[in-house]
GROMACS .gro file of N, CA and C in nm:
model
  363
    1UNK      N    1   0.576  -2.516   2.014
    1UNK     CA    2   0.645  -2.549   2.138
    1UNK      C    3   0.638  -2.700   2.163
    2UNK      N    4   0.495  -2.763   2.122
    2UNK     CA    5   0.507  -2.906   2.176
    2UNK      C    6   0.586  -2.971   2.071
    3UNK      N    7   0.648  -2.930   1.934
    3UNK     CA    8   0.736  -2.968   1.842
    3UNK      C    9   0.863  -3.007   1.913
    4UNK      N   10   0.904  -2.916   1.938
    4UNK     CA   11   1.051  -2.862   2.044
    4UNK      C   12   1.052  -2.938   2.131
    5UNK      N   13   0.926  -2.944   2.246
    5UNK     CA   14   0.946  -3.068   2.328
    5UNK      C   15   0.960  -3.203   2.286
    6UNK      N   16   0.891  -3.242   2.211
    6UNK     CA   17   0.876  -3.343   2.146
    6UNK      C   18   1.022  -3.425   2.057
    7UNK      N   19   1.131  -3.299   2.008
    7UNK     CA   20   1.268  -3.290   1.966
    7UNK      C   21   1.260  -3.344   1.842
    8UNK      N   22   1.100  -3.312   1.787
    8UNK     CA   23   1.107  -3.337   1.655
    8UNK      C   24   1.125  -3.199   1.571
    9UNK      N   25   1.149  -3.099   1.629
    9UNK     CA   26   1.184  -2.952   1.592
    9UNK      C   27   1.298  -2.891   1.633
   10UNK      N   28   1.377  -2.859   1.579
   10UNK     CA   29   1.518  -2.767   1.681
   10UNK      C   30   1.467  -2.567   1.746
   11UNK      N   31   1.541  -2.560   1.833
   11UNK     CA   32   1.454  -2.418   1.828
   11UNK      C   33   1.513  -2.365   1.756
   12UNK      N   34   1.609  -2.317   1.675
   12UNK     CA   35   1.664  -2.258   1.512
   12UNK      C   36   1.491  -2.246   1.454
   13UNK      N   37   1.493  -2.381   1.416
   13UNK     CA   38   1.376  -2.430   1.335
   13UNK      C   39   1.240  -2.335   1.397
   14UNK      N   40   1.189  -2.307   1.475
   14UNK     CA   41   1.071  -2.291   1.576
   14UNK      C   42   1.120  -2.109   1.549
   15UNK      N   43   1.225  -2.089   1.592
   15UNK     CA   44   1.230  -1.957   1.593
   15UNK      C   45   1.216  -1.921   1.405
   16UNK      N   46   1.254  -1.965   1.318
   16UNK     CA   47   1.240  -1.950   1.175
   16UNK      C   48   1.102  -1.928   1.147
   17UNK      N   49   1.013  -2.052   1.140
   17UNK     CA   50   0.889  -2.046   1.154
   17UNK      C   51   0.824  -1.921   1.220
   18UNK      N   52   0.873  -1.923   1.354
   18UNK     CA   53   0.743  -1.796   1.366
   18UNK      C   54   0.824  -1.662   1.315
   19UNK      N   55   0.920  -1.669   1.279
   19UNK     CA   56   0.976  -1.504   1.215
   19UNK      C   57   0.931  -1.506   1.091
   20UNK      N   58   0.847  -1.649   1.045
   20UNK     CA   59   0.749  -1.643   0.878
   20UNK      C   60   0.678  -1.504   0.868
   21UNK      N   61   0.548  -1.482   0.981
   21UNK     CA   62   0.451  -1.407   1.013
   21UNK      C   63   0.358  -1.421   0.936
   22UNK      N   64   0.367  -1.575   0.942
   22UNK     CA   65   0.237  -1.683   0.894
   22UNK      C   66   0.148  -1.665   1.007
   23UNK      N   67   0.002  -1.632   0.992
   23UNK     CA   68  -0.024  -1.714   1.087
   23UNK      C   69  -0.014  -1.876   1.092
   24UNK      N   70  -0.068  -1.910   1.192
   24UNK     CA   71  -0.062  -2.057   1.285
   24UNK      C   72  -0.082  -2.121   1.245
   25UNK      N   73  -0.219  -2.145   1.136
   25UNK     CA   74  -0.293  -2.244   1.071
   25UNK      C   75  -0.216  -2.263   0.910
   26UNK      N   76  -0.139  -2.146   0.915
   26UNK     CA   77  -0.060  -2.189   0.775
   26UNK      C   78   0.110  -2.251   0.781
   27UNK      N   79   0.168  -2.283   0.905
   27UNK     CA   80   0.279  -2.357   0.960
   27UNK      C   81   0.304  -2.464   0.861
   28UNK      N   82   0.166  -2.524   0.891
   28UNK     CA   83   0.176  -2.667   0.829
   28UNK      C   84   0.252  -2.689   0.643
   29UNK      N   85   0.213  -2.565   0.582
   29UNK     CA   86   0.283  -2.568   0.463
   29UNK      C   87   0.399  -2.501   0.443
   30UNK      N   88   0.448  -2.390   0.564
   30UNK     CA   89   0.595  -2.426   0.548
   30UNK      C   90   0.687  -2.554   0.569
   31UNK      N   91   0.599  -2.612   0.682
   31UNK     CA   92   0.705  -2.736   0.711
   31UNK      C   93   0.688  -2.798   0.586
   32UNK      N   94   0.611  -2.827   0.496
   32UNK     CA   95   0.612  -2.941   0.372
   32UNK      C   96   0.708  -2.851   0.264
   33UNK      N   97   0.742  -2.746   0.297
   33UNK     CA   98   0.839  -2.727   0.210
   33UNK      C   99   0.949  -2.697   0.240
   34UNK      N  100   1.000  -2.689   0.367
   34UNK     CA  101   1.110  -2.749   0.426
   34UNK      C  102   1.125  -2.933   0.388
   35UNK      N  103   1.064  -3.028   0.405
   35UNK     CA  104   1.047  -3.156   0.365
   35UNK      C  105   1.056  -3.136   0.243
   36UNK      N  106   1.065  -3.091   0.164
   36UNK     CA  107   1.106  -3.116  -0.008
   36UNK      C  108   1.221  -3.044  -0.009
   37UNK      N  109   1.287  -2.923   0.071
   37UNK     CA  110   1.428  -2.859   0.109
   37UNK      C  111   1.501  -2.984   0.140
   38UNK      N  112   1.452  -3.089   0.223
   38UNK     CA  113   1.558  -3.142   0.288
   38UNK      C  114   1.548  -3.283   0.238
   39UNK      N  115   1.459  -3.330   0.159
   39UNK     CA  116   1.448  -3.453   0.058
   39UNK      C  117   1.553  -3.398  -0.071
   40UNK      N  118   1.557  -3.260  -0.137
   40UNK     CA  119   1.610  -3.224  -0.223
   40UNK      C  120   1.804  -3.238  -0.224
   41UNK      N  121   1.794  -3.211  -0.041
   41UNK     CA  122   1.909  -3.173   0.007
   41UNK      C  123   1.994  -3.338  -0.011
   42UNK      N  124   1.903  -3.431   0.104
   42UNK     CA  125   1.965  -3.549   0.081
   42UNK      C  126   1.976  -3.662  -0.020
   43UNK      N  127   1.901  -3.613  -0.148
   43UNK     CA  128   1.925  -3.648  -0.262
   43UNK      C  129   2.039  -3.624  -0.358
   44UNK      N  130   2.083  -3.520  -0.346
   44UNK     CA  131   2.256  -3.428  -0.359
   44UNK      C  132   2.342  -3.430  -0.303
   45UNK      N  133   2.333  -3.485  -0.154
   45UNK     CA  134   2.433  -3.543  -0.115
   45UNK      C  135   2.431  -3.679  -0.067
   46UNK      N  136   2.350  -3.749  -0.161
   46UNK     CA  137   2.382  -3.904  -0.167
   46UNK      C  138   2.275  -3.990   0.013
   47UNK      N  139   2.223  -3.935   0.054
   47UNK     CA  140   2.202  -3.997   0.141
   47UNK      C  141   2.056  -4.086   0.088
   48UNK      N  142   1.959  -3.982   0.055
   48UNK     CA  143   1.884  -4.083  -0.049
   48UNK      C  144   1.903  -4.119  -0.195
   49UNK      N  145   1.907  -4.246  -0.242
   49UNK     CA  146   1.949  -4.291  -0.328
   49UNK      C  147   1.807  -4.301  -0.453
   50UNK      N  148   1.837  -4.302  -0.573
   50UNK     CA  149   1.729  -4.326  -0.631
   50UNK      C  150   1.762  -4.280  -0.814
   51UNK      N  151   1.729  -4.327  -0.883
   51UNK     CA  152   1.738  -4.252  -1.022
   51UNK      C  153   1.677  -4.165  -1.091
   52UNK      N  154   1.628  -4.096  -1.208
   52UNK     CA  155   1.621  -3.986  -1.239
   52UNK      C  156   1.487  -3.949  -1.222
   53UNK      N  157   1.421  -4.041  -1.208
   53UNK     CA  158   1.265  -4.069  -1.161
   53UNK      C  159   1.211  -4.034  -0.976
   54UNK      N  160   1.299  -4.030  -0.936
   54UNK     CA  161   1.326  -4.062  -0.810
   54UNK      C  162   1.248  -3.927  -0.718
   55UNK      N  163   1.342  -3.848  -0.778
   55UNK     CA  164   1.311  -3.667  -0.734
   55UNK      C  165   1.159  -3.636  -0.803
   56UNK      N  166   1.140  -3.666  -0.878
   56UNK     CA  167   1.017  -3.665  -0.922
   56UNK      C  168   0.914  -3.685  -0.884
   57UNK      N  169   0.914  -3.773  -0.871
   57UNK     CA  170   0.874  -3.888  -0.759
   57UNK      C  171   0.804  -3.854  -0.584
   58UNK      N  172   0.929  -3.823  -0.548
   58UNK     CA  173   0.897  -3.736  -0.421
   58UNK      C  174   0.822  -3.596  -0.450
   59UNK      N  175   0.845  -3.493  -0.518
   59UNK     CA  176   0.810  -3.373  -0.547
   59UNK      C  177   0.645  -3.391  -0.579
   60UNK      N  178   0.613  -3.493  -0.677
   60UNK     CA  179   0.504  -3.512  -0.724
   60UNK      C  180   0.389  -3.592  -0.578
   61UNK      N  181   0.475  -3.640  -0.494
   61UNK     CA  182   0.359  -3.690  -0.367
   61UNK      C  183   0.393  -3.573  -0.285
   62UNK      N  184   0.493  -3.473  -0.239
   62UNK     CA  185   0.441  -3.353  -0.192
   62UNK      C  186   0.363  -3.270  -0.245
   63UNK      N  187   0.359  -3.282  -0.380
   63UNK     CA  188   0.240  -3.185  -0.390
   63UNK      C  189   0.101  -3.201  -0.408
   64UNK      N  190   0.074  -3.379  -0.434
   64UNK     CA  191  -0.050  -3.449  -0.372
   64UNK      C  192  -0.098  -3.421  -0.233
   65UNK      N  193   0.049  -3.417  -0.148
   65UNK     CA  194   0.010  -3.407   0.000
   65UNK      C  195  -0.067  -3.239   0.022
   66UNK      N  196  -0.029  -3.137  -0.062
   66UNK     CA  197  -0.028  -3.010  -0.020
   66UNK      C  198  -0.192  -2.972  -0.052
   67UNK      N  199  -0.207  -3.048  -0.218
   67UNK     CA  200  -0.366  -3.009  -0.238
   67UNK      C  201  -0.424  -3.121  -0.152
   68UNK      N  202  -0.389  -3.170  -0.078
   68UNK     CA  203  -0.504  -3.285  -0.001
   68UNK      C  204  -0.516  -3.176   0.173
   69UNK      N  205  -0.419  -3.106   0.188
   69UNK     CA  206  -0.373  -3.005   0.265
   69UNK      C  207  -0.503  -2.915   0.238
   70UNK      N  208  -0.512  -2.827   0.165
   70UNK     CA  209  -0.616  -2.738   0.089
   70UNK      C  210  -0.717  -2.790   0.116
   71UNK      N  211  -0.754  -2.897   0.062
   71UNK     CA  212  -0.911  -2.941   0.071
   71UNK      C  213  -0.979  -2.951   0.215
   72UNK      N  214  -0.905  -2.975   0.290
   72UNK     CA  215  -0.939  -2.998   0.457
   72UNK      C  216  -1.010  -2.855   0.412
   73UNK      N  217  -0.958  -2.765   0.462
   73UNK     CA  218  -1.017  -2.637   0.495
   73UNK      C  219  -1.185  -2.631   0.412
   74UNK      N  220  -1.123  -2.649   0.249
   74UNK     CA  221  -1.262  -2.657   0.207
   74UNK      C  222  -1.349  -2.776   0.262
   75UNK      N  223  -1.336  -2.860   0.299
   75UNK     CA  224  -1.419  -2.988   0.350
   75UNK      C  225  -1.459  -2.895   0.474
   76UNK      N  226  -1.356  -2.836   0.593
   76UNK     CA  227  -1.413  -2.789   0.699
   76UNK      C  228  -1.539  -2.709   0.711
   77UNK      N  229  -1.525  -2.607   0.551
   77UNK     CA  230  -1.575  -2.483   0.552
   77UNK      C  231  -1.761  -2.554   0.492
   78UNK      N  232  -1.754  -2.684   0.485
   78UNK     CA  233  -1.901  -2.726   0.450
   78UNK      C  234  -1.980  -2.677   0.360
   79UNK      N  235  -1.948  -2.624   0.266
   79UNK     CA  236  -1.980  -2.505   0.158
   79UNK      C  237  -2.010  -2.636   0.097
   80UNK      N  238  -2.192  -2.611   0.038
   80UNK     CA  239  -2.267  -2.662  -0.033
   80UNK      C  240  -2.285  -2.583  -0.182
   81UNK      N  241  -2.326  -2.686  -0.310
   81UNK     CA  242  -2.326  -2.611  -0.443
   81UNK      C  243  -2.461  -2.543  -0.416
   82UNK      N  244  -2.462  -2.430  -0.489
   82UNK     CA  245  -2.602  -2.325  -0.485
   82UNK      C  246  -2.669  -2.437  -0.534
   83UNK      N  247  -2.675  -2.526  -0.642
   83UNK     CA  248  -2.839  -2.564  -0.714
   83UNK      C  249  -2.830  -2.700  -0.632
   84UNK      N  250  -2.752  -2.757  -0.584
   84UNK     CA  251  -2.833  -2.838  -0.449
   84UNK      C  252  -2.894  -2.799  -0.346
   85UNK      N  253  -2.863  -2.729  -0.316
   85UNK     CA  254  -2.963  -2.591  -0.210
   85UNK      C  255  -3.073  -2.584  -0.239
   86UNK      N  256  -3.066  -2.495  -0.399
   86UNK     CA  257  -3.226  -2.455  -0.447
   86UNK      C  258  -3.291  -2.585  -0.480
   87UNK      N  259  -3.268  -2.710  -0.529
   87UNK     CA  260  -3.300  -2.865  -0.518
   87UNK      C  261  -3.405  -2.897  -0.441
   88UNK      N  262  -3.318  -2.920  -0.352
   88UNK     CA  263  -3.416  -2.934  -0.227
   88UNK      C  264  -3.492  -2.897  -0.172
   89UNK      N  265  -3.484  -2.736  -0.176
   89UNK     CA  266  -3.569  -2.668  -0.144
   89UNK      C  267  -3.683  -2.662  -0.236
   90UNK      N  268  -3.695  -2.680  -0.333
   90UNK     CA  269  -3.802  -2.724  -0.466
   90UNK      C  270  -3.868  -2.794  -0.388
   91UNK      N  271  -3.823  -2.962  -0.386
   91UNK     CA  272  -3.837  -3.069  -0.322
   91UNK      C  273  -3.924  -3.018  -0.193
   92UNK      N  274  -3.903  -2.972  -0.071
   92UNK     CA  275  -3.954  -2.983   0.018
   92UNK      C  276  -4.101  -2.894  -0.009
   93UNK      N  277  -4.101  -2.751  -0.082
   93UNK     CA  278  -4.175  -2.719  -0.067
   93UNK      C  279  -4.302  -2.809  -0.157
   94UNK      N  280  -4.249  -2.837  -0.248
   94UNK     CA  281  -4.348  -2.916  -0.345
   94UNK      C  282  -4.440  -3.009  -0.229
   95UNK      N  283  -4.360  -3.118  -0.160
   95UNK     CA  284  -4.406  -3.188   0.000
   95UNK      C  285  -4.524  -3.136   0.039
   96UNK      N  286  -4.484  -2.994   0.089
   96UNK     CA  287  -4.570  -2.953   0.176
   96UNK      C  288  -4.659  -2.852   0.109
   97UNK      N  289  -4.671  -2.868  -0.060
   97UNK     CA  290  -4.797  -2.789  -0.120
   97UNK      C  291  -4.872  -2.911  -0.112
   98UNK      N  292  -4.837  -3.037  -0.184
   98UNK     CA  293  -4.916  -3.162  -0.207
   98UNK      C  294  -4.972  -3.260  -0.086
   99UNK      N  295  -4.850  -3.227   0.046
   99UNK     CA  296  -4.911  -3.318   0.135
   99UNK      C  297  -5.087  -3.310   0.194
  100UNK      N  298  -5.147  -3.160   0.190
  100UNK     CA  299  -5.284  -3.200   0.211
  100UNK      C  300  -5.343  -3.250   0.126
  101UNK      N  301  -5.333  -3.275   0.008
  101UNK     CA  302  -5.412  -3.339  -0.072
  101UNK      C  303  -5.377  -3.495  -0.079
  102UNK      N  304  -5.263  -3.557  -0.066
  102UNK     CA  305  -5.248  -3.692  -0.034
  102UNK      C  306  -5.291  -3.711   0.079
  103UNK      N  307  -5.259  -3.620   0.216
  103UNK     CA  308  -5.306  -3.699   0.331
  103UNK      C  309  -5.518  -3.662   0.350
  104UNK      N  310  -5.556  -3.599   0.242
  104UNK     CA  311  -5.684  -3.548   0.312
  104UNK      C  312  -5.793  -3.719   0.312
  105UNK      N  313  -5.772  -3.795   0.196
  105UNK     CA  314  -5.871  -3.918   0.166
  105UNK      C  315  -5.844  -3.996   0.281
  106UNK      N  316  -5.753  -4.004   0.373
  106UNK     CA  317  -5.704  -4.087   0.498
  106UNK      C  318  -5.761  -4.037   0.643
  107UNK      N  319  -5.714  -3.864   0.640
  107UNK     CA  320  -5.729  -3.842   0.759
  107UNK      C  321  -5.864  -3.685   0.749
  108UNK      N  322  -5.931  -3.663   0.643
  108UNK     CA  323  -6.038  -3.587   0.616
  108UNK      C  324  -5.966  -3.410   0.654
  109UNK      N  325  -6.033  -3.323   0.714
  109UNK     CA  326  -6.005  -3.192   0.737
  109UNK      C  327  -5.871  -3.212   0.853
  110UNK      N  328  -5.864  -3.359   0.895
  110UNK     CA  329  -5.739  -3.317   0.999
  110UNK      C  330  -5.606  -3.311   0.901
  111UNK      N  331  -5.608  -3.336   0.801
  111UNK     CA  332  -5.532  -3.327   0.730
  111UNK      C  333  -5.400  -3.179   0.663
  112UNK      N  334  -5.480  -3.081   0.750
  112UNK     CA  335  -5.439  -2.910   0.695
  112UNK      C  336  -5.359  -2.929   0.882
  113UNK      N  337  -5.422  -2.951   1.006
  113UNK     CA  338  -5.341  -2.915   1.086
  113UNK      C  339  -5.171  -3.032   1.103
  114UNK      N  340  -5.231  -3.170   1.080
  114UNK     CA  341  -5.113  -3.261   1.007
  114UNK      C  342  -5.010  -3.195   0.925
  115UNK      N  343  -5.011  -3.127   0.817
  115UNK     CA  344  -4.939  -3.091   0.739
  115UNK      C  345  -4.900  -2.974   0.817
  116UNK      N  346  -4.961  -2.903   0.902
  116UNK     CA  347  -4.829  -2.776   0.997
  116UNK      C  348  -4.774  -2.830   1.084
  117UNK      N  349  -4.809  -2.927   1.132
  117UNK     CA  350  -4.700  -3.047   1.230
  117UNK      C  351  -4.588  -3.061   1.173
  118UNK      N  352  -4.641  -3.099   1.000
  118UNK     CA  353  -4.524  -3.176   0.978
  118UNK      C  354  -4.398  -3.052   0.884
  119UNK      N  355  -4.450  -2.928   0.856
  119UNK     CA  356  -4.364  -2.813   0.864
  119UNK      C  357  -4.278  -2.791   0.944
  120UNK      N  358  -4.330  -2.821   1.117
  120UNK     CA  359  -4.211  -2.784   1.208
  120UNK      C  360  -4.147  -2.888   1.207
  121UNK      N  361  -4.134  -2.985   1.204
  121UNK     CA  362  -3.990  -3.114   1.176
  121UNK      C  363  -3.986  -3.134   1.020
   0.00000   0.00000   0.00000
């Protein structure tokens, strides 16, 4: 709707779209292929100009645009690799097997309640 207001959408257009029965969050890649419909269109009838490279050209940065499209979601979805997970988790626990024994020559037997301090942060 704020397309339509905006009169960067016709309602033809708006009513097409939602008779997709896309949902909402997937709009965005019909319109990019309407934009290669209508780059294709004004390339055939002369309005954009260009040589045989040209169409190519365009087709090949929409479909840069589409997997850069894709990745959002995966970037959103914050999905970490399993063995950086288990990594770290190595890492920390190793910390907190060894930290009483590094901190005991400094701070003597206070050294075991130090190291459950430093478990909860």
């Amino acid at each position: 709707k704020a397309l339509v207001d905006a009169g960067q959408l016709t309602q033809e257009e708006k009513e097409g779209l939602m008779g997709t029965g896309l949902p909402p969050n997937q709009y965005a890649y019909t319109l990019l292929v309407w934009v290669g419909i209508h780059c294709s269109m004004a390339l055939r009838n002369g309005v954009l100009c260009g040589g045989a490279g040209y169409e190519e050209n365009i087709f090949r940065q929409l479909a840069t645009l589409r997997a850069y499209m894709f990745d959002i979601d995966d970037f959103r979805a914050g999905r970490m690799q399993l063995a950086y997970v288990q990594l770290v988790q190595v890492l920390v626990d190793s910390l907190m097997l060894l930290s009483p024994f590094a901190l005991y020559p400094e701070c003597g037997i206070l050294s075991l309640p130090l190291v459950g301090t430093l478990t909860l942060f």
